[in-house]
Tab-separated table of N, CA, C and O in Angstrom:
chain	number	residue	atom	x	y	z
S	1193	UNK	N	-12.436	-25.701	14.217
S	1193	UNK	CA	-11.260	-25.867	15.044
S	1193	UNK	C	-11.608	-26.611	16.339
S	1193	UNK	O	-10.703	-27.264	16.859
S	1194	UNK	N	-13.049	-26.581	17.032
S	1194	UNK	CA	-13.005	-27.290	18.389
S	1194	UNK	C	-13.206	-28.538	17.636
S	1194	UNK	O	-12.701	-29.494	18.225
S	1195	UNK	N	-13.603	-28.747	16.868
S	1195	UNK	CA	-14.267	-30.168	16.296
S	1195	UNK	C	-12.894	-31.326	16.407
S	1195	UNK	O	-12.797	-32.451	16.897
S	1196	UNK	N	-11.755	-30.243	15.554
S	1196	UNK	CA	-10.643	-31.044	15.427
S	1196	UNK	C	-9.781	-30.951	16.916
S	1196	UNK	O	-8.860	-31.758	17.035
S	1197	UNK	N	-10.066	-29.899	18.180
S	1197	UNK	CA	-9.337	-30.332	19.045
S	1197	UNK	C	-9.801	-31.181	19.804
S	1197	UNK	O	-8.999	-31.847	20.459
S	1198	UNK	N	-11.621	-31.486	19.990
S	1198	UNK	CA	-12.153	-32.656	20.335
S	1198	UNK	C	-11.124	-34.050	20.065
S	1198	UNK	O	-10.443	-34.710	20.849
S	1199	UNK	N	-11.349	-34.157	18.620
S	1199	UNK	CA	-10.049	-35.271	17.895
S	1199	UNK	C	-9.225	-35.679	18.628
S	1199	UNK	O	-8.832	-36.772	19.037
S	1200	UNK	N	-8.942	-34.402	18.784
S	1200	UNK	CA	-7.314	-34.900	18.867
S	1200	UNK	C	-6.847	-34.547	20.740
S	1200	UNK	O	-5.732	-34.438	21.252
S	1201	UNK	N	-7.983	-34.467	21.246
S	1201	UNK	CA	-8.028	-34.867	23.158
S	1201	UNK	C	-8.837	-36.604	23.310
S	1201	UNK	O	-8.707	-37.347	24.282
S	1202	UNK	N	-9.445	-36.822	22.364
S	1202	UNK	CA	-9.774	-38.270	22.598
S	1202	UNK	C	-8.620	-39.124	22.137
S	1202	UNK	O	-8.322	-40.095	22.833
S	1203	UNK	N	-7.913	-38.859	20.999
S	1203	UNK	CA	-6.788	-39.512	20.859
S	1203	UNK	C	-5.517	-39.740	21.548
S	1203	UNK	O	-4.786	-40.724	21.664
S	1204	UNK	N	-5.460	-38.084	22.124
S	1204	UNK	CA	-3.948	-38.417	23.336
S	1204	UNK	C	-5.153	-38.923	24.544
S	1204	UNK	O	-4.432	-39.611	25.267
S	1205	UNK	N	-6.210	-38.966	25.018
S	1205	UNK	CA	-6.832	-39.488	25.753
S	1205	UNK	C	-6.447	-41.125	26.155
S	1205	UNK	O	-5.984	-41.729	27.123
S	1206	UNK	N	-7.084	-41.526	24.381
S	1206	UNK	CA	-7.221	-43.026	24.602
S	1206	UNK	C	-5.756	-43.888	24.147
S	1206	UNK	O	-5.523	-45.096	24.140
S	1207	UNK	N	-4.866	-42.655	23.763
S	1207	UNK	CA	-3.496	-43.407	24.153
S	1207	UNK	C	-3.003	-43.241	25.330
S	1207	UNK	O	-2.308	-44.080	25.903
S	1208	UNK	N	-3.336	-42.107	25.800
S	1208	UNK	CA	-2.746	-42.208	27.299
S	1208	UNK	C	-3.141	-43.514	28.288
S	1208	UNK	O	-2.227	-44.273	28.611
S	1209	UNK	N	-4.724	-43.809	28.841
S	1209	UNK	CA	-5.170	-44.992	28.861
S	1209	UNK	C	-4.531	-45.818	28.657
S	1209	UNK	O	-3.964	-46.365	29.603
S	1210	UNK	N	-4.338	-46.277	27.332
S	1210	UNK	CA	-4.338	-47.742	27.289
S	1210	UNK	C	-2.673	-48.024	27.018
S	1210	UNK	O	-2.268	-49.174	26.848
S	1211	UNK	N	-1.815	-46.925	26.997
S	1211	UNK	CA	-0.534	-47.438	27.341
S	1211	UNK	C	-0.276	-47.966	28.228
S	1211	UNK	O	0.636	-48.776	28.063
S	1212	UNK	N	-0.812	-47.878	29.544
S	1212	UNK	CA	-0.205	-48.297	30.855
S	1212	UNK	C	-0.936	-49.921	31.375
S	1212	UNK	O	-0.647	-50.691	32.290
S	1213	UNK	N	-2.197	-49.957	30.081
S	1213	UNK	CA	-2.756	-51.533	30.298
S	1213	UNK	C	-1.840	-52.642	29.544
S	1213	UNK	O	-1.581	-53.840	29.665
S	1214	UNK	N	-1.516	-51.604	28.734
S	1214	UNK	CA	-0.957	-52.768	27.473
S	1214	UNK	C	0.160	-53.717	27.735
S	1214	UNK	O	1.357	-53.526	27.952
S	1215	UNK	N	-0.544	-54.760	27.658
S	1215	UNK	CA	0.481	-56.113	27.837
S	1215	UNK	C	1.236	-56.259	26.685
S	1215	UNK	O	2.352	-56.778	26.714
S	1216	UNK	N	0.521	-55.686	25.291
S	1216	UNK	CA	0.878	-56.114	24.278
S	1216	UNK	C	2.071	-56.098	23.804
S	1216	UNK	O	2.666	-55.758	24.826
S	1217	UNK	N	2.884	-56.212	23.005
S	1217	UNK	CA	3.978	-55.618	22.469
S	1217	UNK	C	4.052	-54.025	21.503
S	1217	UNK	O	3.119	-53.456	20.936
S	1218	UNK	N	5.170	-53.711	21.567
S	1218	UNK	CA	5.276	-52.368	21.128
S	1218	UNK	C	4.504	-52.802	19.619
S	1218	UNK	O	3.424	-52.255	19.397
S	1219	UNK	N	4.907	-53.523	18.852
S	1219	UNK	CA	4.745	-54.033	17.141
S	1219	UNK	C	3.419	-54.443	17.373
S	1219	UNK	O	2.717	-54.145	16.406
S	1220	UNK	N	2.736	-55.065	18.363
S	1220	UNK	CA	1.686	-54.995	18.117
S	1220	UNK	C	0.148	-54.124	18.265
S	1220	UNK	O	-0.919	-54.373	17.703
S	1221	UNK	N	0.564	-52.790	19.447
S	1221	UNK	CA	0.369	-51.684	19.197
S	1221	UNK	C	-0.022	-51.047	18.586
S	1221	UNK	O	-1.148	-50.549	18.563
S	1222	UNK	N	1.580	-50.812	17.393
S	1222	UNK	CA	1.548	-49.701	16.407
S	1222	UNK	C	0.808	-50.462	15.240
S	1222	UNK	O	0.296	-49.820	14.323
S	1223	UNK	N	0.757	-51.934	15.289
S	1223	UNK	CA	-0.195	-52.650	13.921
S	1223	UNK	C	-1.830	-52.401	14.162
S	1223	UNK	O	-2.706	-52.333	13.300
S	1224	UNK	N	-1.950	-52.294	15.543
S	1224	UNK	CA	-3.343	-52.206	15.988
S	1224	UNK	C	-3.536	-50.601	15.113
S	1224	UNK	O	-4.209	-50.307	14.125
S	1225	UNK	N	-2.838	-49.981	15.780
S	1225	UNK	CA	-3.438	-48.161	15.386
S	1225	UNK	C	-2.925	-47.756	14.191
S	1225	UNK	O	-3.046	-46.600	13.784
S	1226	UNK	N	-2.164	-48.928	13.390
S	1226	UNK	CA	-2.445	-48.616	11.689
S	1226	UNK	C	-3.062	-49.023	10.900
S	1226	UNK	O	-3.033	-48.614	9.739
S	1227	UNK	N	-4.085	-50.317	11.500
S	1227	UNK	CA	-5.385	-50.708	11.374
S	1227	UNK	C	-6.131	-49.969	11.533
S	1227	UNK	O	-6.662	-49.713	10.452
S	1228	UNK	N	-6.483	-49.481	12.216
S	1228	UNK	CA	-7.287	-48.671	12.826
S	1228	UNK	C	-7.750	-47.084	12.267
S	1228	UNK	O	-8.786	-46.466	12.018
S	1229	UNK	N	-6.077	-46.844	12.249
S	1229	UNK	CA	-5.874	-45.690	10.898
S	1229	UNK	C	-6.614	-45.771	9.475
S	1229	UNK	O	-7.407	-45.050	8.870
S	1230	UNK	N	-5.975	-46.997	9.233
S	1230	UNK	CA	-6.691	-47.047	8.040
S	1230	UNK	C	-8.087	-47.217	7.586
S	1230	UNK	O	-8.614	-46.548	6.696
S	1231	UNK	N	-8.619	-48.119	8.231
S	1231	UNK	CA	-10.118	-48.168	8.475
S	1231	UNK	C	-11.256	-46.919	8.909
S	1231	UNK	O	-12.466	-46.841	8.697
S	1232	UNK	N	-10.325	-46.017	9.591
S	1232	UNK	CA	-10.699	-44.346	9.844
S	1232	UNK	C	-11.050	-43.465	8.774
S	1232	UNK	O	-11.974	-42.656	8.682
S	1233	UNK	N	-9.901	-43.858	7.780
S	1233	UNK	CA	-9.408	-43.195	6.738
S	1233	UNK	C	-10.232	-43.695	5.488
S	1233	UNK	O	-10.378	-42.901	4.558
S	1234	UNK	N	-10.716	-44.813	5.412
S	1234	UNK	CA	-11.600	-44.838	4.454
S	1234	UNK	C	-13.103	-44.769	4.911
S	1234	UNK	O	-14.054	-44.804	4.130
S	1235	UNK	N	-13.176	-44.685	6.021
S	1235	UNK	CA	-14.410	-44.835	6.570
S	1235	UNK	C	-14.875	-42.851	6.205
S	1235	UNK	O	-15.925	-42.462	5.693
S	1236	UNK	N	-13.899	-42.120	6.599
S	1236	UNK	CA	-13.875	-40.350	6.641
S	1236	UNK	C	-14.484	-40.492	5.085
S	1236	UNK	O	-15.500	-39.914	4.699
S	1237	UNK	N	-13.586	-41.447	4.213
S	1237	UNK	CA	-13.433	-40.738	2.647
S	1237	UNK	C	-15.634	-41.183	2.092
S	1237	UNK	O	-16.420	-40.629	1.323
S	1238	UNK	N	-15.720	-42.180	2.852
S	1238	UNK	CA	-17.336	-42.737	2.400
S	1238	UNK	C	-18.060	-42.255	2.857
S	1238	UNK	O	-19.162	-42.329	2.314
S	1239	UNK	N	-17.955	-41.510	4.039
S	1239	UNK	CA	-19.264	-41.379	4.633
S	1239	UNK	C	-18.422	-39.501	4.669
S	1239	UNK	O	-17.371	-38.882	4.837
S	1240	UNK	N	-19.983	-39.374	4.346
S	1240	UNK	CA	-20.503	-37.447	4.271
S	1240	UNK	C	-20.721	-37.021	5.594
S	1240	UNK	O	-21.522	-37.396	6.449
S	1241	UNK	N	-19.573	-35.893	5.582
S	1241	UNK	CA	-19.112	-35.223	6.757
S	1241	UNK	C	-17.967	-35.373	7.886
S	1241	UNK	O	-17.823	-34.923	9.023
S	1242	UNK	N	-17.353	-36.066	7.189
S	1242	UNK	CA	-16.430	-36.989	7.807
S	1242	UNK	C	-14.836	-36.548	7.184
S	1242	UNK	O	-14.761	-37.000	6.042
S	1243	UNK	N	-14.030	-36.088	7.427
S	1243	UNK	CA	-12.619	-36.206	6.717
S	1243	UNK	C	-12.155	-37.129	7.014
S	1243	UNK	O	-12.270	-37.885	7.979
S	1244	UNK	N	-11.285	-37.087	5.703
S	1244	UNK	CA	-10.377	-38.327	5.554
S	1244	UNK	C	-9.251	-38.551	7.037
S	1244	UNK	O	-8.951	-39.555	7.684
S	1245	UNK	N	-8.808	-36.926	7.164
S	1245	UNK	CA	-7.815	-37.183	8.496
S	1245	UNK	C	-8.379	-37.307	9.899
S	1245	UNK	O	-7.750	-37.715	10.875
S	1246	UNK	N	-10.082	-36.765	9.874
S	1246	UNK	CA	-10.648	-36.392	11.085
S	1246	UNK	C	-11.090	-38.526	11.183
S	1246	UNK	O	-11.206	-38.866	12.361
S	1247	UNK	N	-11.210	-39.229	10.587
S	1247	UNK	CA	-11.401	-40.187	10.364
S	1247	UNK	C	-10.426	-41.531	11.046
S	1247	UNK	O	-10.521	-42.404	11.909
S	1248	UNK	N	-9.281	-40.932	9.834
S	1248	UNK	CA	-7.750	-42.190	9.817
S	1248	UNK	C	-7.485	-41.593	11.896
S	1248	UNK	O	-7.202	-42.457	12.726
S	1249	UNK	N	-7.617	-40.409	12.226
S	1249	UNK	CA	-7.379	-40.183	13.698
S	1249	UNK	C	-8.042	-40.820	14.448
S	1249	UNK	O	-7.504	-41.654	15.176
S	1250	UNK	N	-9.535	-40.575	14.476
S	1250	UNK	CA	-10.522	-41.351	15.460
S	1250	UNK	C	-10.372	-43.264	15.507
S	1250	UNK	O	-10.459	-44.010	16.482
S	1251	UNK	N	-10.110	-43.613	13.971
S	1251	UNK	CA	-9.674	-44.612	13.953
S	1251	UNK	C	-8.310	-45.321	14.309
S	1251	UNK	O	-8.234	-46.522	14.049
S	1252	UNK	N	-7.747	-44.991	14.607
S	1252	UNK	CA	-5.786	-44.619	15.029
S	1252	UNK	C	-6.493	-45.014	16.600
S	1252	UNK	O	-6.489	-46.111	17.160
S	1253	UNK	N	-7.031	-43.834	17.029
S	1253	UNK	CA	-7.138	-43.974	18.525
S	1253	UNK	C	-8.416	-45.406	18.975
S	1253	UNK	O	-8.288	-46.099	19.984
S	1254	UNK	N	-8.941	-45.477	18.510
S	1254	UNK	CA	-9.874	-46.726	18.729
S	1254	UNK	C	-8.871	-48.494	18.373
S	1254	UNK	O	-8.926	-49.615	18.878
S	1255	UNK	N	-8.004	-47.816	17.188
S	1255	UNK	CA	-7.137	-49.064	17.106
S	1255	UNK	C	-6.192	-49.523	18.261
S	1255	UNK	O	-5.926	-50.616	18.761
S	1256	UNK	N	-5.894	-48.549	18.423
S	1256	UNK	CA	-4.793	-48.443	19.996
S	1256	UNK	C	-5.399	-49.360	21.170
S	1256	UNK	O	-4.825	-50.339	21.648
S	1257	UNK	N	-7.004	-48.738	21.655
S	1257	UNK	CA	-7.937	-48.695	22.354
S	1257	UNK	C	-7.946	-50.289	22.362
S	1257	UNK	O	-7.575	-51.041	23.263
S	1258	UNK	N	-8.559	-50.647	20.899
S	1258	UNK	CA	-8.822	-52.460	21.257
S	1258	UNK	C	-7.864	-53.196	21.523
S	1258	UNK	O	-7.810	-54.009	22.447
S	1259	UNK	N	-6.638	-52.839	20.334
S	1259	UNK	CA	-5.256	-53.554	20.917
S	1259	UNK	C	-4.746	-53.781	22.248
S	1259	UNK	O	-4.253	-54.791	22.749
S	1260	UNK	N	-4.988	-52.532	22.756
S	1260	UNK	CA	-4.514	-52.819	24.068
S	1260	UNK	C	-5.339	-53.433	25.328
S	1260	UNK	O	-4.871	-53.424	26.466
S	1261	UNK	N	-6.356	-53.860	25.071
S	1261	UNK	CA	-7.185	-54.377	25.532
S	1261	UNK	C	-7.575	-55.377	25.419
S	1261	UNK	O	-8.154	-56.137	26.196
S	1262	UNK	N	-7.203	-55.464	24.162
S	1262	UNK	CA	-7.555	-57.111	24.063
S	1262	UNK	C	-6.919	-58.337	24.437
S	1262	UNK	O	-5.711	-58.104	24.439
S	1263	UNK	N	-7.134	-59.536	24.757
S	1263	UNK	CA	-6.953	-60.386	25.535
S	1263	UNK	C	-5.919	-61.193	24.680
S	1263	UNK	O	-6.559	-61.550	23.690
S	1264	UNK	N	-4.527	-61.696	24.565
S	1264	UNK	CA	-3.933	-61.940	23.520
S	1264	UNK	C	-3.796	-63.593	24.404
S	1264	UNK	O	-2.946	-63.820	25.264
S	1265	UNK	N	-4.561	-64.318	24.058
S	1265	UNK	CA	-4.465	-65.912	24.533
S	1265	UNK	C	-4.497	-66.821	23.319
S	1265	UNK	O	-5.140	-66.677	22.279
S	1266	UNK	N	-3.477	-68.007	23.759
S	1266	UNK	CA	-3.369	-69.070	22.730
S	1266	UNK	C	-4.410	-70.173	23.510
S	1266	UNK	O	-4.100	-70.558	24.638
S	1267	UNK	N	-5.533	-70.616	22.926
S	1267	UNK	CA	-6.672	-71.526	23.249
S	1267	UNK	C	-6.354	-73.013	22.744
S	1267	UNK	O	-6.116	-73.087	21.539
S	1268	UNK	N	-6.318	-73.998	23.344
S	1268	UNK	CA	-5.683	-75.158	23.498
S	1268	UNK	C	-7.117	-76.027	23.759
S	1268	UNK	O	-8.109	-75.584	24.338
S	1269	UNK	N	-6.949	-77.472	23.138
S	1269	UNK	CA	-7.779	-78.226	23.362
S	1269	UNK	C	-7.171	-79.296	24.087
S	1269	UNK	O	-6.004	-79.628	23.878
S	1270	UNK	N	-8.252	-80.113	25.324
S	1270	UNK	CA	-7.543	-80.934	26.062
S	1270	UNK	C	-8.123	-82.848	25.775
S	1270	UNK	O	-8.843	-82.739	24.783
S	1271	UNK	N	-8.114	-84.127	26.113
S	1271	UNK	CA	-8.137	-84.925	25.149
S	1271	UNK	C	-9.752	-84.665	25.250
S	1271	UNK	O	-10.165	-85.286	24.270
S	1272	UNK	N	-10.860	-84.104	25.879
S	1272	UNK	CA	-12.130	-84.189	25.829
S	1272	UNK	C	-12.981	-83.357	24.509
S	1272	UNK	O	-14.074	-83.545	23.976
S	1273	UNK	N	-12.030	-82.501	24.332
S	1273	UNK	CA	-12.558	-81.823	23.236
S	1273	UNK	C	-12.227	-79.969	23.813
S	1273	UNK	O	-11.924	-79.011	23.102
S	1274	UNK	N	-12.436	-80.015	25.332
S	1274	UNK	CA	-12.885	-78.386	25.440
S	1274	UNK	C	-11.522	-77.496	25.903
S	1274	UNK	O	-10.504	-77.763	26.542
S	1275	UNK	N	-11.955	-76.525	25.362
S	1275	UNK	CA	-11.179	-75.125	24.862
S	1275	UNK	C	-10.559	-75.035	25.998
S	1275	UNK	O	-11.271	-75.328	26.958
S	1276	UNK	N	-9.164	-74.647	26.313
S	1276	UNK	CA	-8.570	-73.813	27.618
S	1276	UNK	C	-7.374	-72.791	27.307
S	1276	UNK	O	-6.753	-72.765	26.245
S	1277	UNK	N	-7.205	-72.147	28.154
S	1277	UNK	CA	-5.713	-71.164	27.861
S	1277	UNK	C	-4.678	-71.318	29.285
S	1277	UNK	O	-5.111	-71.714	30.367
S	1278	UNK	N	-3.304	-70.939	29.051
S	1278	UNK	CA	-2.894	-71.513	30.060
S	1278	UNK	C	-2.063	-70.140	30.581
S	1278	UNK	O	-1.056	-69.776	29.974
S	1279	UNK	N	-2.679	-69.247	32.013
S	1279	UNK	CA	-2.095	-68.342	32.375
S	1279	UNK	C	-0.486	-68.026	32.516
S	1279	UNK	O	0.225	-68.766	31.836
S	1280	UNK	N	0.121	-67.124	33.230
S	1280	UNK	CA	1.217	-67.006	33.319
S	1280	UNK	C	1.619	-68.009	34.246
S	1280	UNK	O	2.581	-68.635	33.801
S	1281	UNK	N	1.231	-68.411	35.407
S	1281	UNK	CA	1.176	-68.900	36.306
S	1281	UNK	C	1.156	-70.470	36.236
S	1281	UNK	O	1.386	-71.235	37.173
S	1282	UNK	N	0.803	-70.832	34.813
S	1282	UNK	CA	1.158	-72.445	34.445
S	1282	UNK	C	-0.614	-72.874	34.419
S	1282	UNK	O	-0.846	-73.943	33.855
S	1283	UNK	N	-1.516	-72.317	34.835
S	1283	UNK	CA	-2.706	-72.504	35.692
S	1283	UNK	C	-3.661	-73.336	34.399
S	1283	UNK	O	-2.952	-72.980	33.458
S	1284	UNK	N	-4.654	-74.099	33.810
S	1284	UNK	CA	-5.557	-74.156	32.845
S	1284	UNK	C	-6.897	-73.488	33.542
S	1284	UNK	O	-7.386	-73.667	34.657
S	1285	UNK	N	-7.481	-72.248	31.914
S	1285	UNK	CA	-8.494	-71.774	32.856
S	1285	UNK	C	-9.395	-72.390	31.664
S	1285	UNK	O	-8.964	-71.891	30.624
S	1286	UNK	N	-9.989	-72.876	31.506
S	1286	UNK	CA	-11.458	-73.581	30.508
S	1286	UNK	C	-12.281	-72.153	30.127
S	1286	UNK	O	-12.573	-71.216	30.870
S	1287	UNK	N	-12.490	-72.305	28.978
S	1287	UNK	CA	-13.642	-71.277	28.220
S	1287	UNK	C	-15.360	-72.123	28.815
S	1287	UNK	O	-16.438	-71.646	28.458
């Protein structure tokens, strides 16, 4: 029983977190942490000692975690060849 309330305090943890970063969209979110789910969920079912739900959870919350964190930029090439993205602000920032 602590094992699974561990679980499930890192999960409202790392949704709590990363709701308030997330630029992302709601749809892209919930695609992140059903990725994430799922990859949990087979990861629990392969590997010994692991449940399937204690798994699809930890993975749920790590999906959330990257989604919302991650940097969602469209990378553009300019006539020289090199990479840029173009902030909110109109700005070009070069990779």
């Amino acid at each position: 029983m602590k094992r699974l309330t561990l679980i499930a305090g890192a999960v409202a943890l790392s949704v709590g977190l990363t709701s308030p970063v997330a630029a992302q969209s709601a749809g892209q979110m919930l695609k992140g942490t059903a990725i994430g789910a799922g990859g949990g969920a087979l990861a629990g079912a392969i590997l010994p000692g692991v449940s399937t739900g204690n798994g699809a959870l930890i993975g749920a919350a790590g999906g959330a975690a990257y989604t919302a964190l991650k940097k969602n930029r469209h990378y553009y090439r300019d006539s020289r060849g090199r990479k840029y993205y173009i902030d909110k602000r109109g700005y070009r920032h070069y990779k």
